[in-house]
């Protein structure tokens, strides 16, 4: 399990090398009791605070985080039309029951994530008579008359009200307004009182109620820069935004707009890794041209910011639902980088298999930024190899594969299997030095490689030329992969292929220092004179080559002489 006491760092709401697995602890209308005659058509048991309390031990045994439904007073049962944020009594249970539940999860080293609905708000008896908010030591806020805090182009203007805020500023034109939401009043996030109230709300939720992070609802409705303001004010462990869009570029832009202070749900993978491909048995389409999984989770620049999922409370209710085999989908989910979020109905229906999948993921030390490749995927099956801090996890989904001879079967089911290859906990640096076939220690080239010790940095003076090295388990052919490379001391570059090599060239004699962190598979490559021509990762694909390198701060992939950006778009 992930310890709850983690030092704060930059971008702490998108934690580095996050090994957490999350569960969405509810689905639509799951506050309803077993004997409720108006239960959902797909009913998997209630998830009220009291019901979840009885499951704390079992859930905490597999999950490091649990996402709870909106807990503020709301119109409508599920909680997505909030009336008063400081009132934590709702259909799911009382504030006292909520605090008891959170404390129980904390006692089992499981973090609790709040569902934060701040795009819109409901009135008390009219459209605009907002409740005031009292967050105790964090502030009291008078939100009446509500028209002062509502976007000027909100629907209420055509129904006898006079909203006085600025026009809505979101990412999609909805109901005639950018970011508009017809079912409730759209809050004007440019209003300083609204901002201060939300900052106080999150601080109060964290420090008084006990939440550890945030799931922000409908973030297309307001600009990402406000997420940066709110997350920095509350300084929680984790944040994820529901930017419902299958576009890689749109998701990346939103994360960038937050100042890289939040992850986002990987809707790109939802539609291109699960719904449109796996559900139809179209295994080849699950990978991109670089042999990485489709989605943010397959891109080195974005996997840290990818919260991955197969379904959620919204998608499960309509045509967005994943229509394929749930075991297979969760196998892909739990074998991939990113921060996986398992959906509660899937958990209830596939519990034993999901428990085994998570155990294998944990045993291999897979984290959000683990290298992952999909070489070998074909018409019959999808294959991924993910390198963790303790071993490799090989996932097969489909049929007619051959079990890898160098791995052990960890778990399997109908149409899926996990195989593992555990590390011997010894790591070597190997490369093409001037006096032999491997890297060096000091000024002496050692033909059999240099074993990496804790906190050891290897430095060598190199002459002008091209150099190549990798981190291995003692043989050149078998690499344990790595998470990232730092050119000079600060410029980031990345790799996602365990067979890649790190290449660089220098134009004059230079001191080169290499440090490898075995816990994270992170490499720091520093050239003292800072005269790197290229830092690239080269892999032969049998037909040509793929080079990945930084140019003017942008990651470039070059395949057979043609350049592409990280999203796969051809560059002139």
Coordinates of C-alpha atoms in Angstrom, one line a residue:
X1 CA 0.0 0.0 0.0
X2 CA 1.0 3.6 -0.5
X3 CA 1.8 5.3 2.8
X4 CA -0.3 8.4 3.6
X5 CA 2.7 10.4 4.8
X6 CA 4.2 11.6 1.6
X7 CA 6.3 14.8 1.4
X8 CA 4.8 17.5 -0.7
X9 CA 6.5 18.3 -4.0
X10 CA 6.0 20.4 -7.1
X11 CA 2.8 19.3 -8.9
X12 CA 1.9 17.2 -6.0
X13 CA -1.7 16.8 -7.3
X14 CA -0.2 14.7 -10.1
X15 CA 2.2 12.6 -8.0
X16 CA 5.3 11.2 -9.8
X17 CA 5.8 7.5 -10.2
X18 CA 2.4 6.9 -8.5
X19 CA 1.8 3.2 -7.8
X20 CA -1.7 3.8 -6.5
X21 CA -4.7 1.9 -7.8
X22 CA -8.1 3.6 -7.3
X23 CA -11.7 2.4 -7.2
X24 CA -14.7 4.5 -8.0
X25 CA -16.8 3.6 -5.0
X26 CA -20.2 4.2 -6.5
X27 CA -22.3 4.2 -9.6
X28 CA -25.4 6.1 -10.7
X29 CA -28.1 5.9 -8.0
X30 CA -26.2 3.4 -5.9
X31 CA -27.3 5.3 -2.8
X32 CA -30.5 3.3 -3.1
X33 CA -31.1 0.4 -0.7
X34 CA -31.5 -3.2 -1.7
X35 CA -35.3 -3.0 -1.2
X36 CA -35.8 0.2 -3.0
X37 CA -38.4 -0.4 -5.8
X38 CA -36.8 2.4 -7.9
X39 CA -33.4 0.9 -8.2
X40 CA -31.2 1.3 -11.3
X41 CA -31.7 -1.4 -14.0
X42 CA -28.0 -2.4 -13.5
X43 CA -27.9 -2.8 -9.7
X44 CA -24.7 -4.0 -8.0
X45 CA -25.6 -3.2 -4.4
X46 CA -25.7 0.1 -2.4
X47 CA -22.6 2.2 -1.7
X48 CA -23.8 4.5 1.0
X49 CA -21.3 5.6 3.7
X50 CA -22.6 2.9 6.0
X51 CA -22.5 0.2 3.3
X52 CA -18.9 1.1 2.3
X53 CA -17.8 1.1 5.9
X54 CA -18.6 -2.6 6.0
X55 CA -16.3 -3.1 3.0
X56 CA -13.3 -1.0 4.2
X57 CA -11.0 -3.9 4.9
X58 CA -11.6 -5.7 1.7
X59 CA -11.4 -2.6 -0.5
X60 CA -8.2 -1.4 1.3
X61 CA -6.5 -4.7 0.7
X62 CA -6.5 -4.0 -3.1
X63 CA -7.0 -0.2 -3.5
X64 CA -4.8 2.7 -2.4
X65 CA -7.5 5.4 -3.2
X66 CA -11.3 5.4 -3.3
X67 CA -13.3 8.1 -5.1
X68 CA -16.5 8.9 -3.3
X69 CA -19.6 10.6 -4.8
X70 CA -20.4 14.2 -4.2
X71 CA -21.1 14.6 -0.5
X72 CA -22.5 18.2 -0.4
X73 CA -26.2 18.9 0.1
X74 CA -27.7 18.6 -3.4
X75 CA -31.0 18.5 -5.3
X76 CA -31.2 15.1 -6.8
X77 CA -30.0 12.0 -5.2
X78 CA -26.5 11.4 -6.7
X79 CA -25.2 14.9 -5.8
X80 CA -24.3 16.7 -9.0
X81 CA -26.6 19.7 -8.4
X82 CA -25.1 21.0 -5.2
X83 CA -27.0 23.5 -3.0
X84 CA -24.6 24.1 -0.1
X85 CA -21.0 22.9 0.0
X86 CA -20.6 23.2 3.8
X87 CA -23.6 20.9 4.4
X88 CA -22.3 17.4 4.1
X89 CA -25.5 15.6 4.7
X90 CA -27.1 14.0 1.7
X91 CA -28.5 10.8 0.2
X92 CA -25.3 8.9 0.8
X93 CA -25.4 9.5 4.5
X94 CA -24.6 12.1 7.2
X95 CA -21.5 14.1 7.8
X96 CA -20.8 12.0 10.9
X97 CA -21.0 8.8 8.9
X98 CA -18.8 10.3 6.2
X99 CA -16.1 11.2 8.7
X100 CA -16.2 7.7 10.3
X101 CA -15.8 6.2 6.8
X102 CA -12.9 8.4 5.9
X103 CA -11.2 7.6 9.2
X104 CA -11.6 3.9 8.6
X105 CA -10.0 4.1 5.2
X106 CA -7.2 6.2 6.6
X107 CA -6.6 3.5 9.3
X108 CA -6.1 1.1 6.4
X109 CA -3.7 3.4 4.5
X110 CA -6.3 4.2 1.8
X111 CA -6.7 7.8 0.6
X112 CA -10.2 9.2 0.0
X113 CA -11.0 11.4 -3.0
X114 CA -13.8 13.9 -3.0
X115 CA -16.1 14.6 -6.0
X116 CA -16.0 18.4 -6.3
X117 CA -18.9 20.0 -8.3
X118 CA -18.1 23.7 -8.7
X119 CA -19.0 24.5 -12.3
X120 CA -22.7 25.0 -11.4
X121 CA -25.0 25.4 -8.4
X122 CA -28.6 25.0 -7.5
X123 CA -30.7 27.5 -5.5
X124 CA -32.8 26.8 -2.4
X125 CA -36.4 27.6 -3.5
X126 CA -35.7 29.6 -6.7
X127 CA -33.1 29.5 -9.4
X128 CA -30.8 32.0 -7.7
X129 CA -31.4 32.1 -3.9
X130 CA -28.1 30.5 -3.0
X131 CA -27.3 29.3 0.5
X132 CA -24.5 31.1 2.3
X133 CA -21.4 29.0 3.1
X134 CA -19.7 28.7 6.5
X135 CA -16.3 26.9 6.5
X136 CA -15.5 27.8 10.1
X137 CA -11.8 28.9 10.4
X138 CA -11.5 28.9 6.6
X139 CA -14.1 31.6 6.0
X140 CA -17.8 32.5 5.7
X141 CA -19.3 33.6 2.4
X142 CA -22.5 35.4 1.6
X143 CA -23.7 34.2 -1.8
X144 CA -26.9 36.2 -1.9
X145 CA -28.2 37.6 -4.1
X146 CA -27.0 34.8 -6.3
X147 CA -27.3 36.8 -9.5
X148 CA -24.0 38.5 -8.6
X149 CA -22.2 35.2 -9.0
X150 CA -23.9 33.7 -12.0
X151 CA -22.5 34.0 -15.6
X152 CA -24.3 36.7 -17.6
X153 CA -25.3 34.2 -20.4
X154 CA -26.8 31.6 -18.0
X155 CA -30.3 30.3 -18.9
X156 CA -31.8 32.1 -16.0
X157 CA -31.6 35.4 -18.0
X158 CA -34.5 34.2 -20.1
X159 CA -36.6 33.2 -17.1
X160 CA -37.0 36.4 -15.2
X161 CA -33.6 36.7 -13.5
X162 CA -30.7 39.2 -14.2
X163 CA -27.3 37.4 -13.8
X164 CA -24.6 40.0 -13.3
X165 CA -21.4 38.0 -13.8
X166 CA -19.1 37.8 -16.8
X167 CA -20.0 35.5 -19.7
X168 CA -19.3 31.9 -19.2
X169 CA -15.8 30.9 -20.2
X170 CA -15.4 27.2 -20.8
X171 CA -14.1 24.8 -23.5
X172 CA -17.4 23.8 -25.3
X173 CA -20.4 25.8 -26.5
X174 CA -23.3 24.3 -24.6
X175 CA -26.7 25.8 -24.4
X176 CA -25.6 29.0 -26.1
X177 CA -22.8 29.6 -23.7
X178 CA -19.2 28.5 -23.5
X179 CA -19.2 26.0 -20.7
X180 CA -23.0 26.4 -20.1
X181 CA -24.9 23.8 -18.1
X182 CA -28.7 24.1 -18.4
X183 CA -29.7 22.1 -15.4
X184 CA -28.1 24.5 -12.8
X185 CA -26.7 28.0 -12.6
X186 CA -23.3 28.5 -14.0
X187 CA -20.9 30.1 -11.5
X188 CA -18.7 32.9 -12.7
X189 CA -15.2 31.7 -11.8
X190 CA -13.7 35.1 -12.6
X191 CA -15.5 36.4 -9.5
X192 CA -13.1 36.8 -6.6
X193 CA -15.7 35.9 -4.0
X194 CA -16.5 32.6 -5.9
X195 CA -12.8 31.9 -6.0
X196 CA -12.2 32.5 -2.3
X197 CA -15.3 30.4 -1.4
X198 CA -14.0 27.5 -3.4
X199 CA -10.5 27.7 -2.0
X200 CA -12.0 27.7 1.5
X201 CA -14.3 24.8 0.6
X202 CA -11.4 22.6 -0.5
X203 CA -9.3 23.5 2.5
X204 CA -12.2 22.7 4.8
X205 CA -12.9 19.4 3.0
X206 CA -9.3 18.4 3.4
X207 CA -8.6 19.5 6.9
X208 CA -12.0 19.2 8.6
X209 CA -13.8 16.4 6.7
X210 CA -10.6 14.5 5.9
X211 CA -10.4 14.1 2.1
X212 CA -7.0 13.6 0.4
X213 CA -7.7 14.8 -3.1
X214 CA -10.2 15.9 -5.7
X215 CA -12.2 14.7 -8.6
X216 CA -13.3 17.8 -10.4
X217 CA -16.7 17.4 -12.2
X218 CA -17.4 18.9 -15.7
X219 CA -14.1 20.9 -16.0
X220 CA -15.0 21.8 -19.6
X221 CA -17.3 24.3 -18.0
X222 CA -14.6 26.7 -16.7
X223 CA -11.0 27.4 -17.6
X224 CA -8.2 25.2 -16.4
X225 CA -6.3 28.1 -14.8
X226 CA -8.9 28.1 -12.0
X227 CA -8.0 24.5 -11.2
X228 CA -4.5 25.6 -10.7
X229 CA -5.7 28.3 -8.3
X230 CA -7.9 25.9 -6.3
X231 CA -5.5 22.9 -6.2
X232 CA -2.6 25.1 -5.1
X233 CA -4.7 26.6 -2.3
X234 CA -5.7 23.2 -0.9
X235 CA -2.4 21.4 -1.6
X236 CA -3.8 17.9 -1.6
X237 CA -2.2 14.6 -2.7
X238 CA -4.1 14.1 -5.9
X239 CA -6.4 15.8 -8.4
X240 CA -8.2 14.5 -11.5
X241 CA -10.4 16.4 -13.9
X242 CA -13.4 15.1 -15.9
X243 CA -12.5 16.7 -19.3
X244 CA -14.8 14.5 -21.3
X245 CA -13.1 14.5 -24.7
X246 CA -11.4 11.7 -26.7
X247 CA -8.8 14.0 -28.2
X248 CA -5.3 13.6 -27.0
X249 CA -4.5 17.2 -27.8
X250 CA -7.5 18.5 -26.0
X251 CA -6.7 16.6 -22.9
X252 CA -3.1 17.7 -22.9
X253 CA -4.1 21.3 -23.4
X254 CA -6.4 21.1 -20.4
X255 CA -3.6 19.7 -18.2
X256 CA -1.3 22.4 -19.4
X257 CA -3.9 25.0 -18.6
X258 CA -4.0 23.8 -15.0
X259 CA -0.2 24.5 -14.8
X260 CA 0.3 20.7 -14.8
X261 CA -1.4 20.6 -11.3
X262 CA -3.9 17.9 -12.1
X263 CA -4.3 14.6 -13.8
X264 CA -7.2 14.0 -16.1
X265 CA -9.4 11.0 -16.9
X266 CA -7.9 9.3 -20.0
X267 CA -10.9 9.5 -22.3
X268 CA -8.5 9.1 -25.2
X269 CA -7.8 5.6 -24.0
X270 CA -11.5 5.1 -23.1
X271 CA -12.5 5.4 -26.7
X272 CA -9.4 4.2 -28.5
X273 CA -8.1 1.4 -26.2
X274 CA -11.4 0.0 -24.9
X275 CA -14.7 1.1 -26.6
X276 CA -13.7 1.2 -30.2
X277 CA -11.1 -1.6 -30.3
X278 CA -11.0 -4.1 -27.5
X279 CA -14.8 -4.3 -27.3
X280 CA -14.8 -5.5 -31.0
X281 CA -11.7 -7.7 -30.7
X282 CA -9.8 -5.3 -32.9
X283 CA -6.5 -5.9 -31.1
X284 CA -4.2 -4.3 -33.6
X285 CA -6.0 -1.0 -33.3
X286 CA -5.3 -0.9 -29.6
X287 CA -1.7 0.2 -30.2
X288 CA -0.2 3.2 -32.0
X289 CA 2.6 3.3 -34.6
X290 CA 5.2 3.4 -31.9
X291 CA 4.0 0.2 -30.2
X292 CA 2.6 2.0 -27.2
X293 CA -0.9 1.6 -25.9
X294 CA -3.4 4.1 -27.3
X295 CA -4.3 7.1 -25.0
X296 CA -2.4 9.4 -22.7
X297 CA -1.2 6.3 -20.8
X298 CA 0.9 5.3 -23.7
X299 CA 2.7 8.7 -24.2
X300 CA 5.7 9.4 -22.1
X301 CA 5.0 13.1 -21.8
X302 CA 1.4 12.4 -20.5
X303 CA 1.2 9.1 -18.7
X304 CA 2.0 10.8 -15.3
X305 CA -1.2 12.9 -15.9
X306 CA -3.4 10.0 -17.0
X307 CA -6.0 8.6 -14.7
X308 CA -7.2 5.6 -16.7
X309 CA -10.6 3.9 -16.6
X310 CA -12.9 1.6 -18.5
X311 CA -16.3 3.0 -17.4
X312 CA -17.7 5.4 -14.8
X313 CA -21.1 6.4 -13.4
X314 CA -21.9 8.5 -16.5
X315 CA -20.5 6.4 -19.4
X316 CA -22.1 3.2 -17.9
X317 CA -25.6 4.6 -18.4
X318 CA -25.7 5.0 -22.2
X319 CA -24.0 4.3 -25.5
X320 CA -20.6 5.2 -24.0
X321 CA -20.6 2.0 -21.9
X322 CA -17.8 -0.5 -22.7
X323 CA -19.7 -3.4 -24.3
X324 CA -16.9 -6.0 -24.2
X325 CA -15.7 -8.5 -21.7
X326 CA -15.0 -6.7 -18.3
X327 CA -12.2 -9.1 -17.3
X328 CA -10.3 -8.4 -20.4
X329 CA -10.7 -4.6 -20.1
X330 CA -9.5 -4.6 -16.5
X331 CA -6.6 -6.7 -17.5
X332 CA -5.5 -4.1 -20.0
X333 CA -6.2 -1.3 -17.5
X334 CA -4.2 -2.8 -14.7
X335 CA -1.3 -3.8 -16.9
X336 CA -0.9 -0.2 -18.3
X337 CA 0.8 2.9 -17.0
X338 CA -1.2 5.8 -15.6
X339 CA -3.3 5.7 -12.4
X340 CA -5.9 3.1 -12.9
X341 CA -9.5 3.6 -11.6
X342 CA -11.6 0.4 -11.4
X343 CA -15.4 0.9 -11.7
X344 CA -17.4 -0.5 -8.7
X345 CA -19.8 -2.7 -10.8
X346 CA -16.7 -4.2 -12.5
X347 CA -15.2 -4.9 -9.0
X348 CA -18.3 -6.5 -7.7
X349 CA -18.7 -8.7 -10.8
X350 CA -15.0 -9.6 -11.4
X351 CA -13.6 -9.3 -7.9
X352 CA -11.4 -12.4 -7.7
X353 CA -9.7 -11.7 -11.1
X354 CA -9.3 -8.0 -10.3
X355 CA -7.7 -8.8 -7.0
X356 CA -5.2 -11.1 -8.7
X357 CA -4.5 -8.5 -11.4
X358 CA -3.8 -5.8 -8.8
X359 CA -1.6 -8.2 -6.8
X360 CA 0.5 -8.9 -10.0
X361 CA 0.8 -5.2 -10.8
X362 CA 1.9 -4.5 -7.2
X363 CA 4.4 -7.4 -7.2
X364 CA 6.1 -6.0 -10.3
X365 CA 6.1 -2.4 -9.0
X366 CA 4.2 -0.9 -11.9
X367 CA 3.6 2.8 -11.5
X368 CA 2.0 5.7 -13.5
X369 CA 5.1 6.3 -15.5
X370 CA 6.3 2.8 -16.1
X371 CA 7.7 2.0 -19.6
X372 CA 5.1 0.0 -21.6
X373 CA 5.3 -1.5 -25.1
X374 CA 2.9 -3.5 -27.2
X375 CA 5.3 -5.3 -29.5
X376 CA 3.8 -8.6 -30.7
X377 CA 0.2 -7.4 -30.8
X378 CA -1.5 -9.1 -33.7
X379 CA -5.0 -10.0 -35.1
X380 CA -5.3 -12.7 -32.4
X381 CA -4.3 -10.9 -29.3
X382 CA -3.1 -7.7 -27.6
X383 CA 0.2 -8.0 -25.9
X384 CA 1.8 -5.4 -23.5
X385 CA 5.1 -5.5 -21.5
X386 CA 5.3 -3.1 -18.7
X387 CA 8.5 -2.6 -16.7
X388 CA 8.1 -1.9 -13.0
X389 CA 10.5 -1.3 -10.2
X390 CA 10.5 -5.0 -9.2
X391 CA 9.9 -6.8 -12.5
X392 CA 8.1 -7.0 -15.8
X393 CA 4.4 -7.6 -16.3
X394 CA 3.4 -9.2 -19.6
X395 CA -0.3 -9.0 -20.4
X396 CA -2.1 -11.0 -23.1
X397 CA -5.7 -10.4 -24.1
X398 CA -7.3 -12.4 -26.9
X399 CA -6.6 -15.9 -28.0
X400 CA -3.9 -18.2 -29.4
X401 CA -0.8 -16.6 -27.8
X402 CA 2.2 -18.6 -26.7
X403 CA 3.2 -18.2 -23.1
X404 CA 6.6 -16.5 -22.7
X405 CA 9.3 -19.0 -21.7
X406 CA 11.1 -16.6 -19.5
X407 CA 8.1 -15.6 -17.3
X408 CA 5.9 -17.2 -14.7
X409 CA 2.1 -17.3 -15.0
X410 CA 0.8 -14.9 -12.3
X411 CA -3.0 -15.1 -13.0
X412 CA -5.3 -15.8 -15.9
X413 CA -8.9 -16.1 -17.0
X414 CA -11.1 -16.5 -20.0
X415 CA -9.2 -14.7 -22.8
X416 CA -6.5 -13.0 -20.7
X417 CA -3.4 -13.8 -18.7
X418 CA -0.7 -12.0 -16.7
X419 CA 2.9 -13.3 -16.8
X420 CA 5.7 -11.9 -14.6
X421 CA 9.5 -11.8 -14.8
X422 CA 10.9 -10.6 -11.5
X423 CA 14.1 -8.5 -11.2
X424 CA 17.2 -10.0 -9.6
X425 CA 17.5 -6.5 -8.0
X426 CA 20.9 -6.1 -9.7
X427 CA 21.4 -3.5 -12.3
X428 CA 24.2 -2.8 -14.7
X429 CA 25.1 0.1 -17.0
X430 CA 26.3 -1.1 -20.3
X431 CA 27.3 0.8 -23.5
X432 CA 29.7 1.3 -26.4
X433 CA 32.8 2.8 -24.8
X434 CA 36.0 3.4 -26.6
X435 CA 37.8 0.5 -25.1
X436 CA 35.2 -2.3 -25.2
X437 CA 31.6 -3.2 -25.5
X438 CA 30.1 -1.6 -22.4
X439 CA 29.9 1.5 -20.3
X440 CA 32.7 2.6 -17.9
X441 CA 33.5 3.3 -14.3
X442 CA 35.7 6.4 -14.0
X443 CA 38.2 6.2 -16.9
X444 CA 38.3 2.4 -17.0
X445 CA 36.2 0.6 -19.5
X446 CA 34.9 -2.7 -18.1
X447 CA 33.9 -5.4 -20.6
X448 CA 31.2 -7.0 -18.3
X449 CA 29.4 -3.9 -17.4
X450 CA 29.3 -1.9 -14.1
X451 CA 26.9 -2.9 -11.4
X452 CA 24.9 0.1 -10.2
X453 CA 25.1 0.7 -6.4
X454 CA 22.7 2.9 -4.4
X455 CA 23.4 6.6 -4.8
X456 CA 26.3 6.0 -7.1
X457 CA 27.1 8.3 -10.0
X458 CA 29.3 7.0 -12.8
X459 CA 31.4 9.7 -14.6
X460 CA 33.7 9.4 -17.6
X461 CA 35.5 11.7 -20.0
X462 CA 34.5 11.0 -23.5
X463 CA 35.9 12.1 -26.8
X464 CA 33.8 13.6 -29.7
X465 CA 31.5 11.0 -31.1
X466 CA 28.3 9.0 -30.7
X467 CA 27.5 7.0 -27.6
X468 CA 24.9 4.5 -26.6
X469 CA 24.1 2.8 -23.3
X470 CA 21.2 1.1 -21.4
X471 CA 20.4 -0.3 -18.0
X472 CA 20.4 -4.1 -18.0
X473 CA 20.2 -7.0 -15.7
X474 CA 23.7 -8.2 -16.7
X475 CA 23.2 -8.9 -20.4
X476 CA 23.0 -6.5 -23.3
X477 CA 19.9 -8.1 -24.7
X478 CA 17.7 -7.9 -21.5
X479 CA 17.0 -4.4 -20.3
X480 CA 14.9 -3.5 -17.3
X481 CA 13.7 -0.2 -18.9
X482 CA 13.8 3.3 -17.5
X483 CA 11.4 6.1 -16.8
X484 CA 13.1 9.2 -17.9
X485 CA 16.3 10.9 -19.0
X486 CA 17.5 14.4 -18.0
X487 CA 19.7 16.0 -20.6
X488 CA 22.3 18.2 -18.9
X489 CA 20.7 18.7 -15.5
X490 CA 17.2 19.8 -16.3
X491 CA 15.9 19.1 -19.8
X492 CA 13.5 16.1 -19.6
X493 CA 13.3 13.3 -22.2
X494 CA 11.6 10.0 -22.0
X495 CA 11.5 6.4 -23.2
X496 CA 8.8 3.7 -23.0
X497 CA 10.5 0.7 -24.5
X498 CA 12.5 -1.8 -22.5
X499 CA 14.6 -2.5 -25.6
X500 CA 15.5 1.1 -26.3
X501 CA 18.9 2.5 -25.9
X502 CA 19.9 6.0 -24.7
X503 CA 22.0 7.7 -27.3
X504 CA 23.8 11.0 -27.3
X505 CA 26.6 12.6 -29.3
X506 CA 29.1 15.2 -28.3
X507 CA 31.1 17.6 -30.4
X508 CA 34.1 18.1 -28.1
X509 CA 35.7 16.2 -25.1
X510 CA 33.1 16.1 -22.3
X511 CA 32.6 14.7 -18.8
X512 CA 29.5 12.5 -18.8
X513 CA 27.8 11.5 -15.5
X514 CA 25.1 8.9 -15.3
X515 CA 23.0 8.3 -12.2
X516 CA 20.3 5.6 -12.1
X517 CA 17.6 5.4 -9.4
X518 CA 16.6 1.8 -9.2
X519 CA 13.4 2.6 -7.3
X520 CA 11.9 4.7 -10.1
X521 CA 14.0 3.6 -13.1
X522 CA 14.9 7.2 -13.5
X523 CA 18.2 8.1 -15.2
X524 CA 20.0 11.4 -14.8
X525 CA 22.4 12.0 -17.7
X526 CA 24.5 15.1 -17.3
X527 CA 27.1 16.4 -19.7
X528 CA 29.4 18.8 -17.9
X529 CA 30.0 21.1 -20.9
X530 CA 26.3 20.9 -21.8
X531 CA 27.0 20.4 -25.5
X532 CA 24.6 17.6 -26.4
X533 CA 23.7 17.4 -30.0
X534 CA 20.9 14.8 -29.5
X535 CA 19.5 12.7 -26.7
X536 CA 17.5 10.0 -28.3
X537 CA 16.2 6.5 -27.8
X538 CA 16.8 4.2 -30.8
X539 CA 15.0 1.0 -31.5
X540 CA 15.2 -1.2 -34.6
X541 CA 11.8 -2.4 -35.8
X542 CA 13.1 -4.6 -38.6
X543 CA 12.0 -2.2 -41.3
X544 CA 13.8 0.9 -40.3
X545 CA 14.3 2.8 -37.1
X546 CA 12.5 5.0 -34.6
X547 CA 14.4 7.8 -33.0
X548 CA 12.9 9.9 -30.2
X549 CA 14.6 13.1 -29.2
X550 CA 14.1 16.6 -27.8
X551 CA 14.2 19.6 -30.2
X552 CA 13.4 23.1 -29.1
X553 CA 11.7 21.6 -26.0
X554 CA 9.4 19.4 -28.1
X555 CA 9.5 15.6 -28.2
X556 CA 10.0 14.4 -31.7
X557 CA 9.7 10.8 -33.0
X558 CA 11.5 10.1 -36.3
X559 CA 10.5 7.0 -38.2
X560 CA 12.2 6.1 -41.4
X561 CA 13.3 9.7 -41.8
X562 CA 9.8 11.2 -41.3
X563 CA 9.2 13.3 -38.2
X564 CA 6.1 13.1 -36.1
X565 CA 5.1 14.8 -32.8
X566 CA 4.3 12.8 -29.7
X567 CA 0.6 12.5 -30.7
X568 CA 1.6 10.9 -34.0
X569 CA 0.9 13.8 -36.3
X570 CA 3.3 14.2 -39.2
X571 CA 5.5 17.2 -39.0
X572 CA 6.8 19.2 -42.0

